[in-house]
Amino acid sequence: MTRIKIRLVLMLAAFLIVTFPSSHAGAGGYDPDFKPLDAQTLIDECFAKQQALLDTGVTGKMRKGMARIVGCLQDVIVELTPVLFEPDVRTPEDTREMLDTIRNSYGPFMWQLYNEFRGCPNFCGTFYHTFHLDEYALILDTIINRMVDQMNEAQLVR
């Protein structure tokens, strides 16, 4: 019986979210002419700039391309920060520091996971040398999507 009640509440909440305009649209209220930002476009632009390096099949060049993509994705997040946050809450500099902290802790672990684990006693080859960057790019992708979702919900313009 409890599961049925939970499902009913979730369905009602989903209905309300879908059918009613944003409750926290920008300071001016709901704007029917608002053009939402597309997160995937921002992400794709970062990849497109480095596609030639990724397509070489040369590990060093592919790694350089992925590192540049990661830098571009971080820049997107930093650029969106002042749209979403008041300066006393979060600044672009705060965001850059946060991203550096995430990268510096997550990246080395993922590198070890793909290149220095017990199943790879001496050298696993270069195939995995970009995977730690791919993993971090996925985190940045998620952050960008969430930021853009919030911007669109509140009708905040870049």
mmCIF file of C-alpha atoms in Angstrom:
data_model
loop_
_atom_site.group_PDB
_atom_site.id
_atom_site.type_symbol
_atom_site.label_atom_id
_atom_site.label_comp_id
_atom_site.label_asym_id
_atom_site.label_seq_id
_atom_site.Cartn_x
_atom_site.Cartn_y
_atom_site.Cartn_z
ATOM 1 C CA MET A 1 0.000 0.000 0.000
ATOM 2 C CA THR A 2 2.842 2.392 0.803
ATOM 3 C CA ARG A 3 4.377 1.959 -2.662
ATOM 4 C CA ILE A 4 1.097 2.908 -4.290
ATOM 5 C CA LYS A 5 0.930 6.106 -2.233
ATOM 6 C CA ILE A 6 4.522 6.965 -3.091
ATOM 7 C CA ARG A 7 3.867 6.392 -6.797
ATOM 8 C CA LEU A 8 0.758 8.543 -6.637
ATOM 9 C CA VAL A 9 2.665 11.379 -4.974
ATOM 10 C CA LEU A 10 5.484 11.101 -7.532
ATOM 11 C CA MET A 11 3.033 11.113 -10.440
ATOM 12 C CA LEU A 12 1.262 14.155 -9.017
ATOM 13 C CA ALA A 13 4.572 15.961 -8.519
ATOM 14 C CA ALA A 14 5.641 15.145 -12.085
ATOM 15 C CA PHE A 15 2.300 16.409 -13.399
ATOM 16 C CA LEU A 16 2.647 19.676 -11.502
ATOM 17 C CA ILE A 17 6.202 20.206 -12.687
ATOM 18 C CA VAL A 18 5.263 19.595 -16.322
ATOM 19 C CA THR A 19 2.019 21.572 -16.421
ATOM 20 C CA PHE A 20 2.846 24.702 -14.443
ATOM 21 C CA PRO A 21 5.324 27.400 -15.490
ATOM 22 C CA SER A 22 8.424 27.966 -13.432
ATOM 23 C CA SER A 23 7.774 29.104 -9.909
ATOM 24 C CA HIS A 24 11.094 30.903 -9.741
ATOM 25 C CA ALA A 25 11.436 32.410 -13.206
ATOM 26 C CA GLY A 26 13.827 35.358 -13.286
ATOM 27 C CA ALA A 27 13.150 38.530 -11.356
ATOM 28 C CA GLY A 28 10.739 39.730 -14.033
ATOM 29 C CA GLY A 29 8.515 36.654 -13.795
ATOM 30 C CA TYR A 30 7.641 34.167 -16.507
ATOM 31 C CA ASP A 31 8.591 35.275 -20.042
ATOM 32 C CA PRO A 32 6.804 33.341 -22.811
ATOM 33 C CA ASP A 33 9.452 34.542 -25.304
ATOM 34 C CA PHE A 34 12.381 33.187 -23.269
ATOM 35 C CA LYS A 35 14.799 31.164 -25.419
ATOM 36 C CA PRO A 36 16.327 28.381 -23.323
ATOM 37 C CA LEU A 37 20.032 27.708 -23.526
ATOM 38 C CA ASP A 38 21.071 24.316 -24.900
ATOM 39 C CA ALA A 39 23.743 22.678 -22.744
ATOM 40 C CA GLN A 40 24.619 20.129 -25.402
ATOM 41 C CA THR A 41 25.502 22.910 -27.843
ATOM 42 C CA LEU A 42 27.985 24.354 -25.339
ATOM 43 C CA ILE A 43 29.505 20.918 -24.781
ATOM 44 C CA ASP A 44 29.617 20.033 -28.479
ATOM 45 C CA GLU A 45 31.447 23.291 -29.245
ATOM 46 C CA CYS A 46 34.265 22.219 -26.925
ATOM 47 C CA PHE A 47 34.565 18.842 -28.639
ATOM 48 C CA ALA A 48 34.308 20.268 -32.165
ATOM 49 C CA LYS A 49 37.327 22.519 -31.601
ATOM 50 C CA GLN A 50 39.503 19.476 -30.863
ATOM 51 C CA GLN A 51 37.940 16.888 -33.168
ATOM 52 C CA ALA A 52 40.949 16.873 -35.515
ATOM 53 C CA LEU A 53 43.262 15.860 -32.655
ATOM 54 C CA LEU A 54 40.831 13.206 -31.437
ATOM 55 C CA ASP A 55 40.564 11.723 -34.926
ATOM 56 C CA THR A 56 44.317 11.247 -35.403
ATOM 57 C CA GLY A 57 44.449 7.928 -33.587
ATOM 58 C CA VAL A 58 47.767 9.058 -32.103
ATOM 59 C CA THR A 59 47.547 8.718 -28.336
ATOM 60 C CA GLY A 60 49.616 11.798 -27.520
ATOM 61 C CA LYS A 61 47.549 13.994 -29.826
ATOM 62 C CA MET A 62 44.292 12.483 -28.597
ATOM 63 C CA ARG A 63 45.336 13.111 -25.009
ATOM 64 C CA LYS A 64 46.222 16.710 -25.873
ATOM 65 C CA GLY A 65 42.804 17.110 -27.515
ATOM 66 C CA MET A 66 40.985 15.665 -24.497
ATOM 67 C CA ALA A 67 42.964 17.903 -22.134
ATOM 68 C CA ARG A 68 41.909 20.916 -24.206
ATOM 69 C CA ILE A 69 38.291 19.741 -24.177
ATOM 70 C CA VAL A 70 38.414 19.455 -20.387
ATOM 71 C CA GLY A 71 39.831 22.986 -20.201
ATOM 72 C CA CYS A 72 37.072 24.275 -22.475
ATOM 73 C CA LEU A 73 34.344 22.558 -20.419
ATOM 74 C CA GLN A 74 35.803 24.060 -17.253
ATOM 75 C CA ASP A 75 35.771 27.482 -18.932
ATOM 76 C CA VAL A 76 32.076 27.043 -19.796
ATOM 77 C CA ILE A 77 31.282 26.312 -16.146
ATOM 78 C CA VAL A 78 33.296 29.315 -14.973
ATOM 79 C CA GLU A 79 31.558 31.569 -17.532
ATOM 80 C CA LEU A 80 28.093 30.410 -16.418
ATOM 81 C CA THR A 81 28.858 30.996 -12.736
ATOM 82 C CA PRO A 82 27.996 34.737 -12.600
ATOM 83 C CA VAL A 83 24.716 34.084 -14.408
ATOM 84 C CA LEU A 84 23.588 31.699 -11.664
ATOM 85 C CA PHE A 85 25.181 33.095 -8.521
ATOM 86 C CA GLU A 86 25.455 36.399 -6.724
ATOM 87 C CA PRO A 87 29.118 37.324 -6.131
ATOM 88 C CA ASP A 88 28.777 36.818 -2.371
ATOM 89 C CA VAL A 89 27.633 33.221 -2.964
ATOM 90 C CA ARG A 90 30.081 32.038 -5.636
ATOM 91 C CA THR A 91 32.517 33.819 -7.925
ATOM 92 C CA PRO A 92 34.098 32.541 -11.132
ATOM 93 C CA GLU A 93 37.385 32.325 -9.223
ATOM 94 C CA ASP A 94 35.745 30.147 -6.535
ATOM 95 C CA THR A 95 34.371 27.910 -9.248
ATOM 96 C CA ARG A 96 37.761 27.601 -10.967
ATOM 97 C CA GLU A 97 39.354 26.592 -7.641
ATOM 98 C CA MET A 98 36.598 24.029 -7.023
ATOM 99 C CA LEU A 99 37.090 22.521 -10.483
ATOM 100 C CA ASP A 100 40.860 22.368 -9.966
ATOM 101 C CA THR A 101 40.309 20.537 -6.677
ATOM 102 C CA ILE A 102 37.987 18.021 -8.326
ATOM 103 C CA ARG A 103 40.391 17.491 -11.235
ATOM 104 C CA ASN A 104 43.442 17.156 -8.995
ATOM 105 C CA SER A 105 41.806 14.519 -6.804
ATOM 106 C CA TYR A 106 39.698 12.614 -9.326
ATOM 107 C CA GLY A 107 42.108 12.618 -12.277
ATOM 108 C CA PRO A 108 45.053 10.826 -10.639
ATOM 109 C CA PHE A 109 42.770 8.163 -9.166
ATOM 110 C CA MET A 110 41.164 7.489 -12.543
ATOM 111 C CA TRP A 111 44.609 7.395 -14.185
ATOM 112 C CA GLN A 112 45.676 4.734 -11.688
ATOM 113 C CA LEU A 113 42.440 2.824 -12.170
ATOM 114 C CA TYR A 114 43.058 2.507 -15.904
ATOM 115 C CA ASN A 115 46.863 2.412 -16.061
ATOM 116 C CA GLU A 116 48.348 1.257 -12.741
ATOM 117 C CA PHE A 117 46.036 -1.417 -11.382
ATOM 118 C CA ARG A 118 47.169 -4.976 -10.548
ATOM 119 C CA GLY A 119 45.902 -6.328 -13.843
ATOM 120 C CA CYS A 120 48.363 -4.021 -15.561
ATOM 121 C CA PRO A 121 51.659 -4.976 -13.882
ATOM 122 C CA ASN A 122 54.158 -2.977 -15.931
ATOM 123 C CA PHE A 123 52.548 -1.317 -18.900
ATOM 124 C CA CYS A 124 49.089 -1.710 -20.383
ATOM 125 C CA GLY A 125 49.843 0.245 -23.520
ATOM 126 C CA THR A 126 48.638 3.694 -24.404
ATOM 127 C CA PHE A 127 45.023 2.823 -25.179
ATOM 128 C CA TYR A 128 43.884 3.928 -21.697
ATOM 129 C CA HIS A 129 45.941 7.120 -21.540
ATOM 130 C CA THR A 130 42.965 9.380 -22.287
ATOM 131 C CA PHE A 131 40.366 7.570 -20.194
ATOM 132 C CA HIS A 132 40.967 9.598 -17.023
ATOM 133 C CA LEU A 133 40.273 12.753 -19.031
ATOM 134 C CA ASP A 134 37.142 11.203 -20.540
ATOM 135 C CA GLU A 135 35.871 10.402 -17.047
ATOM 136 C CA TYR A 136 36.472 13.944 -15.806
ATOM 137 C CA ALA A 137 34.811 15.356 -18.932
ATOM 138 C CA LEU A 138 31.683 13.365 -18.006
ATOM 139 C CA ILE A 139 31.608 15.076 -14.610
ATOM 140 C CA LEU A 140 31.948 18.480 -16.264
ATOM 141 C CA ASP A 141 29.223 17.537 -18.756
ATOM 142 C CA THR A 142 26.888 16.770 -15.852
ATOM 143 C CA ILE A 143 27.706 20.061 -14.119
ATOM 144 C CA ILE A 144 27.065 22.053 -17.312
ATOM 145 C CA ASN A 145 23.744 20.295 -17.851
ATOM 146 C CA ARG A 146 22.624 21.007 -14.282
ATOM 147 C CA MET A 147 23.708 24.643 -14.490
ATOM 148 C CA VAL A 148 21.851 25.163 -17.769
ATOM 149 C CA ASP A 149 18.780 23.385 -16.371
ATOM 150 C CA GLN A 150 18.739 25.850 -13.466
ATOM 151 C CA MET A 151 19.283 28.817 -15.780
ATOM 152 C CA ASN A 152 16.453 27.740 -18.061
ATOM 153 C CA GLU A 153 14.120 27.008 -15.150
ATOM 154 C CA ALA A 154 14.708 30.480 -13.743
ATOM 155 C CA GLN A 155 14.852 32.041 -17.216
ATOM 156 C CA LEU A 156 18.312 33.462 -16.596
ATOM 157 C CA VAL A 157 20.041 34.803 -19.687
ATOM 158 C CA ARG A 158 23.713 34.259 -20.403
#
